[in-house]
XYZ file of C-alpha atoms in Angstrom:
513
model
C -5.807 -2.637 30.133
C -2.301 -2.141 28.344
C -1.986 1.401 30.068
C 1.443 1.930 27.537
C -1.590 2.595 25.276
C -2.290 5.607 27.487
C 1.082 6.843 27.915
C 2.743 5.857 23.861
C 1.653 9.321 22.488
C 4.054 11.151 25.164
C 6.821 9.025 24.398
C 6.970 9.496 20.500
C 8.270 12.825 19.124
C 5.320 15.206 17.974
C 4.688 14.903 13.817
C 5.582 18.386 11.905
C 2.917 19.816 10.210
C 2.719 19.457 6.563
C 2.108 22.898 4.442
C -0.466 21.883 1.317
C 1.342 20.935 -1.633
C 2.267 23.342 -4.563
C 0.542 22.137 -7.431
C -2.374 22.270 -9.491
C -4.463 19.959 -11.353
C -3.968 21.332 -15.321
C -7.391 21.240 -17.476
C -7.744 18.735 -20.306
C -8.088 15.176 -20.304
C -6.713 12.467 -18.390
C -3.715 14.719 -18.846
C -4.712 16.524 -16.316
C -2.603 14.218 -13.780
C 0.497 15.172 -15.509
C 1.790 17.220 -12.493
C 2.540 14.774 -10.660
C 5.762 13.575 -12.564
C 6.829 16.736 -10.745
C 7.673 14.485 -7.668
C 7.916 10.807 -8.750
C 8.689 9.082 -12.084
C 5.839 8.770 -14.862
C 5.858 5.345 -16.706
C 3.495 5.262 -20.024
C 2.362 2.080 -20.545
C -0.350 0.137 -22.882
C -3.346 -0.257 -21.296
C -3.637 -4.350 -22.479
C -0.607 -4.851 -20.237
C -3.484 -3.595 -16.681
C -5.472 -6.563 -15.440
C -7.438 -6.215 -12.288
C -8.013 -8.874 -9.959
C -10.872 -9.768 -8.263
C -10.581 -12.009 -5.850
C -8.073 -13.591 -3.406
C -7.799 -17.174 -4.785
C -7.123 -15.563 -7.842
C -4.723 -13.494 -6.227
C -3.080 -16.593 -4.774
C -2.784 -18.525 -7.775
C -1.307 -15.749 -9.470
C 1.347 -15.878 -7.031
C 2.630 -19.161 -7.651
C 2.059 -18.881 -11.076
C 4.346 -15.947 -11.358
C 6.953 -17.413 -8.864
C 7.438 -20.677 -11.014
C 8.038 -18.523 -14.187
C 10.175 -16.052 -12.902
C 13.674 -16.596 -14.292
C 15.683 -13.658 -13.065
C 14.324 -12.382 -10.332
C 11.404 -12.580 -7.704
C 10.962 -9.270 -5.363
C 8.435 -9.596 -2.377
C 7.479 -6.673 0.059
C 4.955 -7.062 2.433
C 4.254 -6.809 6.361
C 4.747 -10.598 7.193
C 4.565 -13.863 6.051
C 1.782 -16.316 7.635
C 2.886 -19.844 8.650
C -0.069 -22.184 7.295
C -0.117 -24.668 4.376
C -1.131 -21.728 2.021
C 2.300 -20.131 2.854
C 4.344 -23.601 2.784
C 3.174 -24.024 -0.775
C 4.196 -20.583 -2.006
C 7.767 -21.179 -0.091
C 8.029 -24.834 -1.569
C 7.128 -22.547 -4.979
C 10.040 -20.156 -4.182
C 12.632 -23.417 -3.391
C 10.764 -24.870 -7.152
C 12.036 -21.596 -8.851
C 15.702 -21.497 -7.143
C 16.189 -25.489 -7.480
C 15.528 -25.422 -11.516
C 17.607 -22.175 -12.075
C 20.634 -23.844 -9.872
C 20.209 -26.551 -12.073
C 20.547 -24.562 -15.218
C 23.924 -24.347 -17.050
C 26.203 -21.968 -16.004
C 25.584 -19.868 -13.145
C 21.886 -19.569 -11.142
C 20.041 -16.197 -12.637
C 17.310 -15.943 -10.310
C 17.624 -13.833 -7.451
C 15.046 -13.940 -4.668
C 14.538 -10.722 -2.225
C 11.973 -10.617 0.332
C 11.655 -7.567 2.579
C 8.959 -7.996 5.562
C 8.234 -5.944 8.746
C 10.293 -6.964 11.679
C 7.960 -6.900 14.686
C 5.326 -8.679 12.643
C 7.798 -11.111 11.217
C 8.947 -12.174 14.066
C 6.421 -12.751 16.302
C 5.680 -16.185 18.278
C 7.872 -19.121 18.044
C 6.836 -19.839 14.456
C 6.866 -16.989 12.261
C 8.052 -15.402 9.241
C 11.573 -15.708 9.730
C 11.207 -19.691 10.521
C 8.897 -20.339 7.209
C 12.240 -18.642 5.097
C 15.529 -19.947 6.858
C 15.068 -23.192 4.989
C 15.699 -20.866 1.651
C 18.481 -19.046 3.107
C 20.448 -22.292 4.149
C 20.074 -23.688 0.810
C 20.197 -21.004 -1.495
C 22.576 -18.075 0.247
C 24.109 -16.773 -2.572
C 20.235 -15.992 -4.382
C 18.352 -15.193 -1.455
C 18.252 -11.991 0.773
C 15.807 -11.533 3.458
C 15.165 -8.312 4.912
C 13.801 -7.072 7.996
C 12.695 -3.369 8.542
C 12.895 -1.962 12.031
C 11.473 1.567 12.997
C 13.494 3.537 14.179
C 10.865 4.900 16.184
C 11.043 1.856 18.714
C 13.728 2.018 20.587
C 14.798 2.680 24.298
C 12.854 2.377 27.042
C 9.990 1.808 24.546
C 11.024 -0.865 23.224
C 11.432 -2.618 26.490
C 8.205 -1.848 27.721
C 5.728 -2.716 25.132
C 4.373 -5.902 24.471
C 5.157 -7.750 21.460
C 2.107 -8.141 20.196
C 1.945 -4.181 20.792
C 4.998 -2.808 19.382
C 3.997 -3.229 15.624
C 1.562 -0.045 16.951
C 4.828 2.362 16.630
C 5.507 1.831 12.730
C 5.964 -0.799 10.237
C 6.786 -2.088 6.997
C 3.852 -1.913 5.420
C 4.220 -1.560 1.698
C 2.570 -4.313 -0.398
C 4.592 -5.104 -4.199
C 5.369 -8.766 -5.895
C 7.292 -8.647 -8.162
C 8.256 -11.328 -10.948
C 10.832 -10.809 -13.828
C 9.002 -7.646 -15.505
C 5.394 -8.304 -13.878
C 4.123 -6.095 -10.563
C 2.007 -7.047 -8.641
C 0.449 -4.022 -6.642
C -1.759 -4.484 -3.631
C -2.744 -4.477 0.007
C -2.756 -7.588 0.610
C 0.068 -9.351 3.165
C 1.418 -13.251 2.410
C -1.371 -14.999 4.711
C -3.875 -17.291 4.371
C -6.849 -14.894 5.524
C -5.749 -12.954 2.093
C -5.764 -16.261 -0.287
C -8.633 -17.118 0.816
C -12.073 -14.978 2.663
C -10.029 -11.563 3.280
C -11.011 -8.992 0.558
C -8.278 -7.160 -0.599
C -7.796 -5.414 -4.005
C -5.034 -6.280 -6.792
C -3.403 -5.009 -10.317
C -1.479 -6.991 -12.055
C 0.984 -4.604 -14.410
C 2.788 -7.378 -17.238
C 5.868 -6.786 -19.268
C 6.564 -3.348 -17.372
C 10.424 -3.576 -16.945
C 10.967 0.021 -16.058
C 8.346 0.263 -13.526
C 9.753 -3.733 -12.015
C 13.288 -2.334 -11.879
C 11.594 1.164 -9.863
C 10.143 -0.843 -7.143
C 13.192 -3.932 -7.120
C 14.879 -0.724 -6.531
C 12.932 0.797 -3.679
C 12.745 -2.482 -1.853
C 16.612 -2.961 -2.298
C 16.826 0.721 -1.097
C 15.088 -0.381 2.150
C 16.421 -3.444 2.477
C 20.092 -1.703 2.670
C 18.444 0.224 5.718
C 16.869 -3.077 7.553
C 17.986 -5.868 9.351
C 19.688 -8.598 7.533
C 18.540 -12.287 8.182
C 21.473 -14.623 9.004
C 21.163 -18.402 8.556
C 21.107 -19.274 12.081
C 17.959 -17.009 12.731
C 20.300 -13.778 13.671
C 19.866 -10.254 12.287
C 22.522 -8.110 11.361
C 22.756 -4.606 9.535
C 24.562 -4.407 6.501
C 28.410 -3.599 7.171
C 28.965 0.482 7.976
C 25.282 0.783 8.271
C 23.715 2.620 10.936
C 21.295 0.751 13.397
C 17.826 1.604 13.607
C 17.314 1.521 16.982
C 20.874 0.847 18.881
C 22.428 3.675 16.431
C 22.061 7.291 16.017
C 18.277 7.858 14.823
C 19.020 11.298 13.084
C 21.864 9.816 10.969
C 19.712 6.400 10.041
C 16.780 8.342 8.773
C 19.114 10.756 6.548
C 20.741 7.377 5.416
C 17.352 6.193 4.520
C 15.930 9.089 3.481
C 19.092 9.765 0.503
C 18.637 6.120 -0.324
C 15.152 5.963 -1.134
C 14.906 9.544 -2.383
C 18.014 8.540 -4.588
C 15.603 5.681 -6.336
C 12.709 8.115 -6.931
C 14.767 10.691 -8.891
C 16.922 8.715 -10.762
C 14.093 6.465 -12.322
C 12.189 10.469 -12.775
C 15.640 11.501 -14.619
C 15.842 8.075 -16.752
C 11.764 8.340 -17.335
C 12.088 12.252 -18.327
C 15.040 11.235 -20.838
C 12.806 8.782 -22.435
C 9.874 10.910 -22.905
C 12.070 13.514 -24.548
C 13.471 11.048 -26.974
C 10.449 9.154 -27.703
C 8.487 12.992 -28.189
C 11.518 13.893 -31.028
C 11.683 10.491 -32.463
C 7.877 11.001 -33.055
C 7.940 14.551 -34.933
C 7.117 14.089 -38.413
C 9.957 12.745 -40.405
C 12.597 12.705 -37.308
C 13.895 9.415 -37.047
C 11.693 7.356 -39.691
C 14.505 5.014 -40.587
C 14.792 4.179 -36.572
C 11.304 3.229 -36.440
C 11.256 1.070 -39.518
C 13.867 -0.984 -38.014
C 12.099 -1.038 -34.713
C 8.689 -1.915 -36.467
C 11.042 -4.529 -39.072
C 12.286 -6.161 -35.779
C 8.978 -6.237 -33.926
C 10.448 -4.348 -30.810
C 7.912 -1.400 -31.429
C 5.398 -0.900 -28.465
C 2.316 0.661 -28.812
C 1.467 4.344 -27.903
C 0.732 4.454 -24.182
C -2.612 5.273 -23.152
C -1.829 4.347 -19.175
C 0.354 6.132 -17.011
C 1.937 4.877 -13.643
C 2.841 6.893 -10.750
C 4.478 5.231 -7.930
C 3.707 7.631 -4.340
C 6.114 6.861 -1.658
C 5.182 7.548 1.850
C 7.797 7.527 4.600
C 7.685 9.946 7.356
C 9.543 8.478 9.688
C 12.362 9.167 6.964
C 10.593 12.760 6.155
C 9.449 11.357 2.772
C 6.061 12.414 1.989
C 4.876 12.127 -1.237
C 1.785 10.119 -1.000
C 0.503 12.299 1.180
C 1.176 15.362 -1.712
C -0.529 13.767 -3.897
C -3.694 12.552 -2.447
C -4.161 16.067 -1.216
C -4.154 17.772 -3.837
C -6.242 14.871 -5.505
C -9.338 15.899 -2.866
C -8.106 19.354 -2.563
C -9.023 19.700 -6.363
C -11.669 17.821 -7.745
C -14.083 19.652 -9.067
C -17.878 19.901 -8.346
C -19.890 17.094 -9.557
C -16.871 14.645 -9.524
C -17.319 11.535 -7.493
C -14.524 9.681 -5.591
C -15.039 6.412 -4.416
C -12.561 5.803 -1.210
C -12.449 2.749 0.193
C -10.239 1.664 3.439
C -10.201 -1.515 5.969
C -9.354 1.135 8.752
C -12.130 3.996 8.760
C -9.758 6.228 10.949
C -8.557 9.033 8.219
C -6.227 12.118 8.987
C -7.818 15.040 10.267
C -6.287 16.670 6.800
C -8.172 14.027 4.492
C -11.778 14.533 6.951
C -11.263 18.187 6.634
C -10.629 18.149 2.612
C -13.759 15.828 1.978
C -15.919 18.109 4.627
C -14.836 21.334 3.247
C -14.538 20.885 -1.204
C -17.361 20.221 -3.768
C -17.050 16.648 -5.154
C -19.293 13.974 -4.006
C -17.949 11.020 -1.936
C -18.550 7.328 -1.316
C -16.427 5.965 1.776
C -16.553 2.474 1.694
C -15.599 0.720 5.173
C -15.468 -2.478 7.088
C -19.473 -3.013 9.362
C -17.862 -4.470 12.814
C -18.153 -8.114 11.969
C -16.278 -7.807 8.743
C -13.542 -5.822 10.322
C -9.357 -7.926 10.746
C -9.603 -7.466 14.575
C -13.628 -8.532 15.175
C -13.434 -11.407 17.962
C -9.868 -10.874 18.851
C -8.996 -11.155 22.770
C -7.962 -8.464 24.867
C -7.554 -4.773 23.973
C -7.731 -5.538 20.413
C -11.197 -7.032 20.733
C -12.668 -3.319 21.123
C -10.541 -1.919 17.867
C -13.801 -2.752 16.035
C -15.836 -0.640 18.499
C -13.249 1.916 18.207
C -13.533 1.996 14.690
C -17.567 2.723 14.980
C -16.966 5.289 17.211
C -14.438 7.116 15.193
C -17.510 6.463 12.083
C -19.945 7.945 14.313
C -18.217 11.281 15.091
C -17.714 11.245 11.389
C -21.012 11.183 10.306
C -22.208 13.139 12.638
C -20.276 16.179 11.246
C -21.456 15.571 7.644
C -25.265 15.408 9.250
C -23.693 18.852 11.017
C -22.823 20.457 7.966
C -25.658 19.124 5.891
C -23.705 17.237 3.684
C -25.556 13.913 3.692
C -26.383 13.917 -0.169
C -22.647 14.681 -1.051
C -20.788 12.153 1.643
C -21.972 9.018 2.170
C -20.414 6.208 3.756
C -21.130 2.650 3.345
C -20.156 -0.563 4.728
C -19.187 -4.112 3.505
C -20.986 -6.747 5.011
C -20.170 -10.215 3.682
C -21.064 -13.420 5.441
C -17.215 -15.184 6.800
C -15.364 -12.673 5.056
C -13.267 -9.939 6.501
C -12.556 -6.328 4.605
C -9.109 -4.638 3.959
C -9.707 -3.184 0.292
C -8.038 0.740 0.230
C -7.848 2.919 -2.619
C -9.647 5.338 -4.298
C -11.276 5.784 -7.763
C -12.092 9.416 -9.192
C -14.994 9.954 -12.024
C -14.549 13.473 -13.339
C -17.872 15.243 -14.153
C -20.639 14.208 -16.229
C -18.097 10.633 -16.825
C -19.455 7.298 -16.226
C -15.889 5.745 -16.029
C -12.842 6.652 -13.458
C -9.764 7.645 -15.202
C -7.798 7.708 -12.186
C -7.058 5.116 -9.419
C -4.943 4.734 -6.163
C -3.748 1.431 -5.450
C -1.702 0.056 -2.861
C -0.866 -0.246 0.756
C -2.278 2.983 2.634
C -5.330 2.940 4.653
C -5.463 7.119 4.671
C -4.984 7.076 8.168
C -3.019 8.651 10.783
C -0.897 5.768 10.843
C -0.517 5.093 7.168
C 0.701 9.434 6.833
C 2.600 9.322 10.002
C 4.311 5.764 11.168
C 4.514 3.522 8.417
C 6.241 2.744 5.404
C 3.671 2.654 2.371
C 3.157 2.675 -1.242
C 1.024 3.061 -4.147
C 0.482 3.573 -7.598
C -1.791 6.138 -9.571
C -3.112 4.668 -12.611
C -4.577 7.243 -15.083
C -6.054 6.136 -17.991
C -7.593 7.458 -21.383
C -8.435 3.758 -22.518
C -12.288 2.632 -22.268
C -11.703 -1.012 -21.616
C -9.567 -0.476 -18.211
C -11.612 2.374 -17.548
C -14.414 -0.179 -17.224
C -12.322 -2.948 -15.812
C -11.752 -0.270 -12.773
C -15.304 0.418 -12.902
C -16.444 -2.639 -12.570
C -14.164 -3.461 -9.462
C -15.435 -0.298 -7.477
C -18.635 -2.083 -8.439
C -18.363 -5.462 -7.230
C -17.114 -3.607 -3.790
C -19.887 -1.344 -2.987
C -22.514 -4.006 -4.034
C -21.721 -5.742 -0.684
C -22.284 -2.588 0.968
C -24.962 -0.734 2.609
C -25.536 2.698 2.937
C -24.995 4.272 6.446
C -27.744 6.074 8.696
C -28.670 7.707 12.188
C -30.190 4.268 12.227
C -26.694 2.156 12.250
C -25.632 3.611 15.240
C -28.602 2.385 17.257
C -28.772 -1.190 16.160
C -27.000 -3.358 19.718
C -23.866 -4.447 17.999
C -22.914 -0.823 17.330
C -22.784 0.176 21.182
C -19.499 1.605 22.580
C -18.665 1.428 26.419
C -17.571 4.222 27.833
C -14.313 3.265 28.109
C -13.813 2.787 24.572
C -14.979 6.341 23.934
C -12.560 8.127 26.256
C -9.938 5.903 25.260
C -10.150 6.234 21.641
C -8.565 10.239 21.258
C -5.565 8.858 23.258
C -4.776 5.585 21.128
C -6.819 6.242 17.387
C -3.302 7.096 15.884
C -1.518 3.821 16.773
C -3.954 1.816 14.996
């Protein structure tokens, strides 16, 4: 049974430890978030430019929506893209776009970048790559496709592992679509599970430019670092850029480490010189005449009551904010807070387990039942994730029932009849509020793999403004309502049985999925 399962965690480096992070939640207000413009940029925004999605048709339409109106440029990160008729249309959508802006006088504006995994893009005959040739042939000079590589999987390790297996190692996992000045955040990947019965979550941010330029920036930052897709169905690294896994892996991930790290503090040095002159142009009597014109010219915006904080996670290249921040987000809530966490993948970080175990705010952990779960019915090895996955939950709640902590953690699962579950994110209600002010939104799962392997992102929204407060409310809502709470009882119904070789193989393999 796929014994490189057995033998993968002696052939990776061991992780470093992380030390906890040195900051401090400050006391009033949604304000109280401020600290973390420490580490990334802050973007204040208006509240009526946040709508949250519910559902993945809507997500899907969105999508094409978005790509047809897109004029300069059209930024898409995700793991892979699927091969169906759902995925044809949103290419034929793409080909629309570049076809009417060729057409347009003078030179073509729009710009297409699309930066996918390169395991998962490439797998079987028809994949990812195949679905966006057609684009590069006919439109070289506006589209760039990009494919990251670990550099974790290389050598002998990438010769032995199958390739259905070798996505296990590390991917490219982060989740942003991006159109003109509108971001898209999410989990969800470019298939057809996620248009259609795969429930995933979604913002939409509009008319954002400084936060669309932050993240066409990140994915351009590791694009430069990833394989390059020729016309012919090649890959090649940019010129006097060092391979990820034929070239020195030291030197790559300092390449890629400057790069991205580069994108994060210049948009915090541009976003910290805006904040200063937008806090003197708004002392009494500073700049009046400014303003006038501003307001005379309709280019004033109004006073944000939002804030955006993009969380980068990428170990392999020693980058490790996300983890920072969500940290010191459960190291630091207060007694009678509640945080709502949700993930596809129950398998969190002994750090995360440890934090919710051992502080004072109450928790809901939302997860995937078995037959709701992305790998439920699959053949092989991966047809016993899901009864890895209830083992891991078992141990879990067995330690809250250990500690006595039954009242203050409580897990649920989604159960939804033919649909599967990959929402993630998190939603904190500070005491005695009926509202969250704070969500994480994005691509990590909270898990070993999503702290250690992968490339991820995320956004914190914090908000002061009622109206999203309750839009955010309402979609934690509509989650847990398909959810049941989680008992000794669970773990003796049939379908929740684990063979014994699931259970001693699970410690050996839980951090590769």
């Amino acid at each position: 049974r796929s014994s490189w399962l057995l033998l993968a965690p002696l052939l990776t480096p061991p992780v470093p430890v992380i030390t906890a992070p040195p900051c401090s939640l400050c006391p009033e207000g949604a304000h109280r978030f401020q600290w973390i413009r420490n580490l990334v940029p802050e973007f204040g925004i208006s509240s009526s430019h946040v709508k949250v999605l519910s559902s993945p048709v809507e997500f899907y339409e969105l999508l094409k929506v978005q790509i047809k109106a897109a004029k300069q440029r059209v930024v898409m990160a995700s793991l892979y893209l699927g091969t169906g008729l759902l995925e044809q249309e949103l290419v034929d959508c793409l080909e629309e776009a570049l076809e009417k802006s060729l057409q347009a006088k003078g030179s073509p504006d729009l710009r297409v970048s699309i930066l996918l995994d390169y395991t998962r893009g490439s797998r079987g005959r028809k994949n990812s790559r195949t679905m966006l040739i057609p684009l590069l042939q006919r439109f070289p000079e506006q589209v760039r496709v990009s494919l990251f590589h670990t550099p974790n999987l290389r050598g002998l390790l990438r010769l032995l592992i199958p390739e259905r297996f070798n996505e296990t190692i590390g991917l490219q996992h982060i989740k942003v679509y991006l159109f003109d000045d509108n971001v898209i955040l999410s989990g969800a990947n470019l298939s057809d599970l996620y248009f259609t019965n795969r429930q995933d979550r979604y913002v939409l941010l509009q008319d954002s430019p400084e936060i669309a330029d932050f993240f066409t920036e990140l994915v351009d930052a590791v694009g430069d670092v990833s394989l390059q897709l020729q016309q012919d169905d090649t890959v090649q690294m940019m010129e006097g850029m060092e391979h990820p896994y034929q070239g020195d892996k030291v030197a790559y991930c300092e390449i890629a480490n400057r790069r991205v790290m580069e994108v994060i503090n210049s948009a915090r040095t541009r976003q910290e010189l805006l904040h200063a002159k937008t806090f003197h142009s708004s002392q009494p009597g500073s700049s009046l005449l400014s303003q006038q014109g501003s307001q005379a010219s309709g280019s004033l915006k109004p006073e944000p009551d939002t804030w955006i904080y993009p969380l980068i996670q990428m170990k392999p290249f020693g980058i490790q904010i996300d983890e920072m921040v969500t940290e010191t987000l459960l190291t630091e809530a207060e007694r009678d807070a509640r945080i709502y966490l949700t993930t596809g993948y129950f398998n969190l970080t002994q750090a995360y387990m440890d934090l919710i175990l051992g502080t004072r705010a109450e928790y809901r952990i939302l997860l995937a039942s078995p037959e709701v779960n992305g790998f439920f019915g699959a053949k092989g090895v991966a047809g016993a994730i899901p009864a890895a996955y209830v083992y891991i939950e078992r141990q879990f709640y067995s330690e809250v029932c250990y500690l006595q902590q039954q009242e203050r953690v409580q897990l649920q699962e989604y159960s939804r009849t033919g649909w599967t579950f990959h929402a993630k994110g998190l939603w904190l209600y500070l005491a005695g509020s009926d509202l969250p002010c704070l969500t994480l939104i994005g691509s990590p799962n909270f898990g070993y793999r999503s702290v250690h392997r992968d490339l991820e992102a995320q956004v914190a929204i914090v908000t002061e403004n009622k109206a999203l407060q309750q839009q955010l409310h309402q979609e934690q809502e509509q989650l847990y309502l398909c959810s049941g709470v989680v008992s000794t009882s669970t773990f003796e119904q049939p379908n929740r049985y684990v063979k014994l070789w699931v259970k001693l193989v699970t410690p050996l393999i839980k951090n590769f999925f």
